[in-house]
Amino acid sequence: KRAANLHLCQHIICHNPAAEQQSKVPPLARLGAAGIVEAMQGFKTGQRHGSIMERIAKGYSEAEIERMAGWLATPEAGR
C-alpha cells in the first residue's frame, strides 16, 4: 500500500489538482476516471505521446491503472 501511495503522490506533483491555469500537464481530476484510463492506455500502447508518460504507463498493469484512475478522479486525491 505504501508503494501505491508513493506512485499516486508522484502523479499529483506533476498533475496539480489545485491548478487554476491551463498547463501542458492537466489536473487529472478534470479528466475523470474513464479519461485517465483512456489516456494511460494510449500512453501504454504508444497511441498517445507525452514527455515521460509512455515510460510511466508501461510500468502499470491494467488493474493498477483502473485503481489509480478511480482514486485520482476523487476530491480526496487533491488534498
Coordinates of N, CA, C and O in Angstrom, one line a residue:
K1 N 0.8 -1.2 0.0 CA 0.0 0.0 0.0 C 0.9 1.3 0.0 O 0.5 2.2 -0.7
R2 N 2.0 1.2 0.7 CA 2.9 2.4 0.8 C 3.4 2.7 -0.6 O 3.5 3.9 -1.0
A3 N 3.8 1.7 -1.4 CA 4.3 1.9 -2.7 C 3.3 2.5 -3.6 O 3.6 3.4 -4.4
A4 N 2.0 2.0 -3.5 CA 0.9 2.6 -4.3 C 0.7 4.1 -4.0 O 0.5 4.9 -4.9
N5 N 0.8 4.4 -2.7 CA 0.6 5.8 -2.3 C 1.8 6.7 -2.8 O 1.5 7.8 -3.2
L6 N 3.0 6.2 -2.9 CA 4.1 6.9 -3.4 C 3.9 7.2 -4.9 O 4.2 8.3 -5.4
H7 N 3.4 6.2 -5.6 CA 3.1 6.4 -7.1 C 2.1 7.5 -7.3 O 2.2 8.3 -8.1
L8 N 1.0 7.4 -6.5 CA 0.0 8.4 -6.6 C 0.5 9.8 -6.3 O 0.1 10.8 -6.9
C9 N 1.3 9.9 -5.3 CA 1.9 11.2 -4.9 C 2.8 11.8 -6.1 O 2.8 13.0 -6.3
Q10 N 3.5 10.9 -6.8 CA 4.3 11.3 -7.9 C 3.4 11.9 -9.0 O 3.7 12.9 -9.6
H11 N 2.2 11.4 -9.2 CA 1.3 11.9 -10.2 C 0.8 13.3 -9.8 O 0.6 14.2 -10.6
I12 N 0.5 13.4 -8.5 CA -0.1 14.7 -8.1 C 1.0 15.8 -8.2 O 0.6 16.9 -8.4
I13 N 2.2 15.5 -8.0 CA 3.3 16.5 -8.1 C 3.2 17.2 -9.5 O 3.2 18.4 -9.6
C14 N 3.1 16.4 -10.6 CA 3.1 16.9 -11.9 C 1.7 17.4 -12.3 O 1.6 18.4 -13.0
H15 N 0.7 16.7 -11.9 CA -0.7 17.0 -12.3 C -1.4 17.6 -11.1 O -2.3 17.1 -10.5
N16 N -1.0 18.8 -10.8 CA -1.5 19.6 -9.7 C -3.0 19.7 -9.7 O -3.6 20.4 -10.6
P17 N -3.7 19.1 -8.8 CA -5.2 19.1 -8.8 C -5.7 20.5 -8.5 O -6.9 20.8 -8.8
A18 N -4.9 21.4 -7.9 CA -5.4 22.7 -7.5 C -5.1 23.8 -8.5 O -5.3 24.9 -8.4
A19 N -4.4 23.3 -9.6 CA -4.0 24.3 -10.7 C -5.2 25.0 -11.3 O -6.2 24.4 -11.7
E20 N -5.1 26.3 -11.3 CA -6.2 27.1 -11.9 C -5.9 27.5 -13.4 O -6.7 27.8 -14.1
Q21 N -4.6 27.4 -13.7 CA -4.1 27.8 -15.0 C -4.1 26.7 -16.0 O -4.0 25.5 -15.6
Q22 N -4.2 27.0 -17.3 CA -4.0 26.0 -18.3 C -2.6 25.6 -18.3 O -1.7 26.4 -18.2
S23 N -2.3 24.3 -18.5 CA -0.9 23.8 -18.5 C -0.9 22.7 -19.5 O -1.9 22.1 -19.8
K24 N 0.4 22.4 -19.9 CA 0.5 21.2 -20.8 C 0.3 19.9 -20.0 O 0.1 18.9 -20.5
V25 N 0.4 20.0 -18.6 CA 0.2 18.9 -17.7 C -1.2 19.1 -17.0 O -1.3 19.9 -16.1
P26 N -2.2 18.5 -17.5 CA -3.6 18.7 -17.0 C -3.8 18.2 -15.6 O -3.3 17.1 -15.3
P27 N -4.6 18.9 -14.8 CA -5.1 18.3 -13.5 C -5.9 17.0 -13.8 O -6.8 17.0 -14.6
L28 N -5.5 15.9 -13.2 CA -6.2 14.6 -13.5 C -7.6 14.6 -13.1 O -8.4 13.9 -13.8
A29 N -8.0 15.2 -12.0 CA -9.4 15.1 -11.6 C -10.4 15.6 -12.7 O -11.5 15.2 -12.8
R30 N -9.9 16.6 -13.5 CA -10.8 17.1 -14.5 C -11.1 16.1 -15.7 O -12.0 16.2 -16.4
L31 N -10.2 15.1 -15.8 CA -10.3 14.1 -16.8 C -11.4 13.0 -16.4 O -12.0 12.4 -17.3
G32 N -11.6 12.8 -15.1 CA -12.5 11.8 -14.7 C -11.8 10.4 -14.8 O -10.8 10.3 -15.5
A33 N -12.3 9.4 -14.1 CA -11.6 8.1 -14.1 C -11.5 7.5 -15.5 O -10.5 7.0 -15.9
A34 N -12.6 7.6 -16.3 CA -12.6 7.0 -17.6 C -11.5 7.7 -18.5 O -10.8 7.1 -19.3
G35 N -11.4 9.0 -18.4 CA -10.5 9.8 -19.2 C -9.0 9.4 -18.8 O -8.2 9.4 -19.6
I36 N -8.8 9.2 -17.5 CA -7.5 8.9 -17.0 C -7.1 7.5 -17.6 O -6.0 7.3 -18.1
V37 N -8.0 6.5 -17.5 CA -7.8 5.2 -18.0 C -7.5 5.3 -19.5 O -6.5 4.7 -20.0
E38 N -8.3 6.0 -20.3 CA -8.1 6.1 -21.7 C -6.7 6.7 -22.0 O -6.0 6.2 -22.9
A39 N -6.4 7.8 -21.3 CA -5.1 8.4 -21.5 C -3.9 7.4 -21.2 O -3.0 7.3 -22.0
M40 N -4.0 6.8 -20.1 CA -2.9 5.9 -19.7 C -2.8 4.7 -20.7 O -1.7 4.3 -21.0
Q41 N -3.9 4.2 -21.2 CA -3.9 3.1 -22.2 C -3.3 3.6 -23.5 O -2.5 2.9 -24.1
G42 N -3.6 4.9 -23.8 CA -3.0 5.4 -25.0 C -1.5 5.6 -24.9 O -0.7 5.3 -25.8
F43 N -1.0 6.0 -23.7 CA 0.4 6.2 -23.5 C 1.1 4.8 -23.5 O 2.2 4.6 -24.1
K44 N 0.4 3.8 -22.9 CA 1.0 2.5 -22.8 C 1.1 1.8 -24.1 O 2.1 1.1 -24.4
T45 N 0.2 2.0 -25.0 CA 0.2 1.4 -26.3 C 1.0 2.2 -27.4 O 1.2 1.8 -28.5
G46 N 1.4 3.5 -27.0 CA 2.1 4.3 -28.0 C 1.2 5.1 -28.9 O 1.7 5.8 -29.8
Q47 N -0.1 5.1 -28.6 CA -1.1 5.9 -29.5 C -1.1 7.3 -29.0 O -1.7 8.2 -29.7
R48 N -0.6 7.6 -27.8 CA -0.6 8.9 -27.3 C 0.8 9.2 -26.8 O 1.5 8.3 -26.3
H49 N 1.2 10.5 -26.9 CA 2.6 10.8 -26.6 C 2.7 11.9 -25.6 O 1.9 12.8 -25.5
G50 N 3.7 11.8 -24.7 CA 4.0 12.8 -23.7 C 5.5 12.7 -23.4 O 6.2 11.8 -23.8
S51 N 5.9 13.6 -22.6 CA 7.4 13.7 -22.3 C 7.9 12.4 -21.7 O 8.9 11.9 -22.1
I52 N 7.2 11.9 -20.6 CA 7.6 10.7 -20.0 C 6.5 9.7 -19.7 O 6.7 8.6 -19.2
M53 N 5.3 10.1 -20.1 CA 4.2 9.3 -19.8 C 4.2 7.9 -20.4 O 3.7 6.9 -19.8
E54 N 4.8 7.7 -21.6 CA 4.8 6.4 -22.2 C 5.6 5.4 -21.3 O 5.1 4.3 -21.0
R55 N 6.7 5.9 -20.8 CA 7.5 5.1 -19.9 C 6.8 4.8 -18.6 O 6.9 3.7 -18.0
I56 N 6.1 5.8 -18.0 CA 5.4 5.6 -16.8 C 4.3 4.6 -17.0 O 4.1 3.7 -16.2
A57 N 3.5 4.8 -18.0 CA 2.3 4.0 -18.2 C 2.6 2.5 -18.4 O 1.9 1.6 -18.0
K58 N 3.8 2.2 -19.1 CA 4.2 0.8 -19.3 C 4.5 0.1 -18.0 O 4.5 -1.1 -18.0
G59 N 4.7 0.8 -17.0 CA 5.0 0.2 -15.7 C 3.8 -0.3 -14.9 O 4.0 -0.9 -13.8
Y60 N 2.6 0.0 -15.4 CA 1.4 -0.3 -14.7 C 0.6 -1.4 -15.4 O 0.5 -1.4 -16.6
S61 N 0.0 -2.3 -14.6 CA -0.9 -3.3 -15.2 C -2.3 -2.6 -15.4 O -2.5 -1.5 -14.9
E62 N -3.1 -3.2 -16.2 CA -4.5 -2.7 -16.4 C -5.2 -2.5 -15.1 O -5.9 -1.5 -14.9
A63 N -5.1 -3.4 -14.2 CA -5.8 -3.3 -12.9 C -5.3 -2.2 -12.1 O -6.0 -1.4 -11.5
E64 N -3.9 -1.9 -12.1 CA -3.4 -0.8 -11.4 C -3.8 0.5 -12.0 O -4.1 1.5 -11.3
I65 N -3.9 0.6 -13.3 CA -4.4 1.8 -14.0 C -5.8 2.1 -13.5 O -6.2 3.2 -13.2
E66 N -6.7 1.1 -13.5 CA -8.1 1.2 -13.1 C -8.2 1.7 -11.7 O -8.9 2.7 -11.4
R67 N -7.4 1.1 -10.8 CA -7.4 1.6 -9.4 C -6.9 3.0 -9.2 O -7.5 3.8 -8.5
M68 N -5.8 3.3 -9.8 CA -5.2 4.6 -9.8 C -6.2 5.7 -10.3 O -6.4 6.7 -9.7
A69 N -6.8 5.4 -11.5 CA -7.7 6.3 -12.1 C -8.9 6.6 -11.2 O -9.3 7.7 -11.0
G70 N -9.4 5.5 -10.6 CA -10.6 5.7 -9.7 C -10.2 6.6 -8.5 O -11.1 7.5 -8.1
W71 N -9.1 6.5 -8.0 CA -8.7 7.3 -6.8 C -8.4 8.7 -7.3 O -8.8 9.7 -6.7
L72 N -7.6 8.9 -8.4 CA -7.2 10.2 -8.8 C -8.4 11.1 -9.2 O -8.3 12.3 -9.2
A73 N -9.5 10.5 -9.6 CA -10.6 11.2 -10.0 C -11.5 11.7 -8.8 O -12.5 12.4 -9.0
T74 N -11.1 11.4 -7.6 CA -11.9 11.8 -6.4 C -11.4 13.1 -5.9 O -10.2 13.4 -6.0
P75 N -12.2 13.8 -5.1 CA -11.8 15.0 -4.5 C -10.6 14.8 -3.5 O -9.8 15.6 -3.3
E76 N -10.6 13.6 -2.9 CA -9.6 13.3 -1.9 C -8.2 13.3 -2.5 O -7.2 13.6 -1.8
A77 N -8.1 13.0 -3.8 CA -6.7 13.0 -4.4 C -6.1 14.3 -4.4 O -4.8 14.4 -4.4
G78 N -6.8 15.4 -4.4 CA -6.2 16.7 -4.4 C -5.8 17.3 -3.0 O -5.3 18.4 -2.9
R79 N -6.1 16.5 -2.0 CA -5.7 17.0 -0.7 C -4.3 16.7 -0.3 O -3.7 15.8 -0.6

